[in-house]
Amino acid sequence: MRNLRLIPRLDVKQNWLIKGVQMEGWRKVGDPAEVARRYAAQGADELVFMDVVASLYERNNLHEIVEQVASSVFIPLTVGGGIRTPEDVGQLLARGADKVALNTAATRDPKLITEISDQFGAQATVVSIEAIRNGAGRWQAMTDNGRNHTGRDAVEWAREVEACGAGELLVTSIDCDGLGKGYEIDLIRRITDVVAIPVVASGGVGSAAHLTDLIDRTEASAAAIAQALHWKKLTIGDLRAVLAGAGCFVRPLPEGVADGSVEARS
Amino acid sequence: MSSKCAVVDYGSGNVFSVMHALRSLGIEADLSRDPEHIVTADRVLLPGVGAFGRASQQLRSSGLDEAIGTFIETGRPFLGICVGMQLLMEEGYEFGTHPGMGIIPGTVDKIDIADDDGRRLRVPLIGWHALAPPPGQDAGIFRGTPLEGVRDGDAYYFVHSFAVRPANPSAVLATVTHAGQQVPAAIRKGNVIGVQFHPERSGEAGLALLDRFLKL
């Protein structure tokens, strides 16, 4: 039975959950910890937190939010943005993160991936690939929310980070991000074709049909969802129903969750 | 609180989520690297993530493997989580051959499973999976263990590239199925329980399992 994880992605700027379109034009959504608890209670399989202004400050600023969420929500948490050293990783794991997502620092020095993977395990080492279309069937890996070019081909980069010890990839299509017009299926397929580690597809889901498309046409191991949930176009329940309809495993939730009468522990 | 729960602190990255989870159940566990403390606890939990070799080395260099062995001989409840479960075995093969604690005979082997179309499953295997009793058994086998009360279909969060292979199949307490193959999800030997999944990261179902462990 196919098993696909549903992962709400929470982009955070200075204690606000925000969401943009193509990684620009950010709008405030709400309190990240509160929204995280709501998604967890509704049946999210994991959560991803991204500090979208980390590069500005050269550090990840989500420590308090991570601790707040990790002490009340008992599902895996991935944290990304501004992670430069193994010490940064140790600090985030100490606050309750389960995995970290690396991008900028890894593109500057891929050995960092190996160092982190050796020290904390491949399961804690996610590489975030922000891909922008660069001609037909080609994508370039970007950093800083799609602002800076790395000069690396996204598919080649995926292959390289796997060899360096990454345990998972979070692949975001910048072209599709925030538009709600569907995942960039070609990109996800190209990357799952060249790596044997799990790939989380990110960017573009706006309807139940888009998730069906991802399930039917790619080998993605997980689907990240942001604006469709944040702007309440879809609920986790809607997405769970898609999984059930597609013959995927859907984990049971405590009684009462479906009607919203059970809130997360606080 | 009348009973003392020790969480073994040997440098494993996930102790914090374990401590958070226990705290949410009203238990202030002792995060300890003191062998004396561990030997005299009422129950001991051994967390673990990352590579087997490194974890095994950290455990041995701190002398905590001996303390755990002594604790287990007391017959009091012991729970190993993920790599903390794998360390119960004799030997692991992640990045070379490394000794485990040898409490349960058997090995820890790389997962290599292909589906019907010949495609290898992506590892690490990451996801939520439902537990089942081992072949030929029913849920009665869970009685008296932290798995007692697991409902049919209850799912737990797994992330692993290696899996235990007990020499004696009767050590398997629960399995999960990947592409038609059964993989041990929980093992048991007397008072010692090991779970491959992360109850501290498995939502309400995981907390319920930890709560049962605290009440054994």
PDB file of C-alpha atoms in Angstrom, chain A residues 3 5 45-46 70-71 73-76 93-96 98-99 118-121 123 167-168 192 195-198 219 221 249 251-252 254-255 265, chain B residues 13-14 16-17 20-21 24-25 49-51 54 119 121-124 126-130 151-155 157 159 199-204 207:
ATOM      1  CA  ASN A   3       2.240   5.588   1.930  1.00  0.00           C
ATOM      2  CA  ARG A   5       2.917  11.838   4.175  1.00  0.00           C
ATOM      3  CA  ASP A  45       1.907  13.628   9.519  1.00  0.00           C
ATOM      4  CA  GLU A  46       4.804  16.030  10.082  1.00  0.00           C
ATOM      5  CA  ALA A  70       7.761  20.395  20.177  1.00  0.00           C
ATOM      6  CA  SER A  71       6.533  20.394  23.761  1.00  0.00           C
ATOM      7  CA  VAL A  73       2.753  18.559  19.358  1.00  0.00           C
ATOM      8  CA  PHE A  74       4.060  15.013  19.129  1.00  0.00           C
ATOM      9  CA  ILE A  75       4.742  14.587  15.436  1.00  0.00           C
ATOM     10  CA  PRO A  76       8.063  15.077  13.615  1.00  0.00           C
ATOM     11  CA  LEU A  93      17.522  19.313  17.818  1.00  0.00           C
ATOM     12  CA  ALA A  94      17.961  20.228  21.488  1.00  0.00           C
ATOM     13  CA  ARG A  95      14.830  22.371  21.251  1.00  0.00           C
ATOM     14  CA  GLY A  96      12.865  19.425  19.872  1.00  0.00           C
ATOM     15  CA  ASP A  98      13.713  16.090  14.538  1.00  0.00           C
ATOM     16  CA  LYS A  99      15.318  17.142  11.267  1.00  0.00           C
ATOM     17  CA  ASP A 118      27.655  11.715  10.232  1.00  0.00           C
ATOM     18  CA  GLN A 119      27.010  13.488  13.496  1.00  0.00           C
ATOM     19  CA  PHE A 120      23.195  13.477  13.703  1.00  0.00           C
ATOM     20  CA  GLY A 121      22.217  10.780  11.218  1.00  0.00           C
ATOM     21  CA  GLN A 123      17.357  10.821   9.042  1.00  0.00           C
ATOM     22  CA  GLY A 167      18.410  11.406   4.128  1.00  0.00           C
ATOM     23  CA  GLU A 168      15.584  13.290   2.453  1.00  0.00           C
ATOM     24  CA  THR A 192      12.849  10.954  -7.836  1.00  0.00           C
ATOM     25  CA  VAL A 195      17.768   9.572  -6.084  1.00  0.00           C
ATOM     26  CA  ALA A 196      16.835   6.621  -3.852  1.00  0.00           C
ATOM     27  CA  ILE A 197      16.008   8.718  -0.786  1.00  0.00           C
ATOM     28  CA  PRO A 198      12.509  10.064  -0.040  1.00  0.00           C
ATOM     29  CA  GLU A 219       7.095   8.696  -6.684  1.00  0.00           C
ATOM     30  CA  SER A 221       7.091  10.192  -0.583  1.00  0.00           C
ATOM     31  CA  PHE A 249      -2.608   4.323   3.824  1.00  0.00           C
ATOM     32  CA  ARG A 251      -3.613   6.708   9.725  1.00  0.00           C
ATOM     33  CA  PRO A 252      -6.500   6.683  12.179  1.00  0.00           C
ATOM     34  CA  PRO A 254      -8.226   9.784  17.981  1.00  0.00           C
ATOM     35  CA  GLU A 255     -12.013   9.795  18.088  1.00  0.00           C
ATOM     36  CA  ARG A 265      -2.746  19.323  23.810  1.00  0.00           C
TER      37      ARG A 265
ATOM     38  CA  GLY B  13      19.650  13.592  19.475  1.00  0.00           C
ATOM     39  CA  ASN B  14      16.064  12.748  20.297  1.00  0.00           C
ATOM     40  CA  PHE B  16      14.398  16.112  24.117  1.00  0.00           C
ATOM     41  CA  SER B  17      11.297  14.969  22.310  1.00  0.00           C
ATOM     42  CA  HIS B  20       8.744  16.492  26.253  1.00  0.00           C
ATOM     43  CA  ALA B  21       6.460  13.529  25.618  1.00  0.00           C
ATOM     44  CA  SER B  24       3.058  15.834  28.766  1.00  0.00           C
ATOM     45  CA  LEU B  25       2.086  12.573  30.494  1.00  0.00           C
ATOM     46  CA  VAL B  49      18.495   8.097  16.445  1.00  0.00           C
ATOM     47  CA  GLY B  50      21.250   8.215  13.884  1.00  0.00           C
ATOM     48  CA  ALA B  51      23.835   5.599  13.098  1.00  0.00           C
ATOM     49  CA  ARG B  54      28.179   5.866  16.688  1.00  0.00           C
ATOM     50  CA  ARG B 119      11.558  -0.904  -7.539  1.00  0.00           C
ATOM     51  CA  LEU B 121      11.794   1.109  -1.477  1.00  0.00           C
ATOM     52  CA  ARG B 122      13.299   4.482  -0.691  1.00  0.00           C
ATOM     53  CA  VAL B 123      15.374   4.544   2.453  1.00  0.00           C
ATOM     54  CA  PRO B 124      15.308   5.844   5.053  1.00  0.00           C
ATOM     55  CA  ILE B 126       9.892   7.296   6.640  1.00  0.00           C
ATOM     56  CA  GLY B 127       6.239   7.248   7.513  1.00  0.00           C
ATOM     57  CA  TRP B 128       3.358   6.158   9.674  1.00  0.00           C
ATOM     58  CA  HIS B 129       2.590   2.445   9.683  1.00  0.00           C
ATOM     59  CA  ALA B 130       0.095   0.229  11.431  1.00  0.00           C
ATOM     60  CA  ARG B 151      -6.154  -0.737  18.281  1.00  0.00           C
ATOM     61  CA  ASP B 152      -6.315  -2.350  14.883  1.00  0.00           C
ATOM     62  CA  GLY B 153      -4.805   0.124  12.413  1.00  0.00           C
ATOM     63  CA  ASP B 154      -3.184   2.378  15.043  1.00  0.00           C
ATOM     64  CA  ALA B 155      -0.169   3.855  13.279  1.00  0.00           C
ATOM     65  CA  TYR B 157       5.989   7.034  13.058  1.00  0.00           C
ATOM     66  CA  VAL B 159      12.220   6.431  10.231  1.00  0.00           C
ATOM     67  CA  PRO B 199       6.289   6.721  20.203  1.00  0.00           C
ATOM     68  CA  GLU B 200       7.397  10.233  21.223  1.00  0.00           C
ATOM     69  CA  ARG B 201       6.645  11.337  17.657  1.00  0.00           C
ATOM     70  CA  SER B 202       3.548   9.235  17.009  1.00  0.00           C
ATOM     71  CA  GLY B 203       0.833  11.587  18.210  1.00  0.00           C
ATOM     72  CA  GLU B 204      -1.814  10.378  20.637  1.00  0.00           C
ATOM     73  CA  LEU B 207       1.734   8.920  23.951  1.00  0.00           C
TER      74      LEU B 207
END
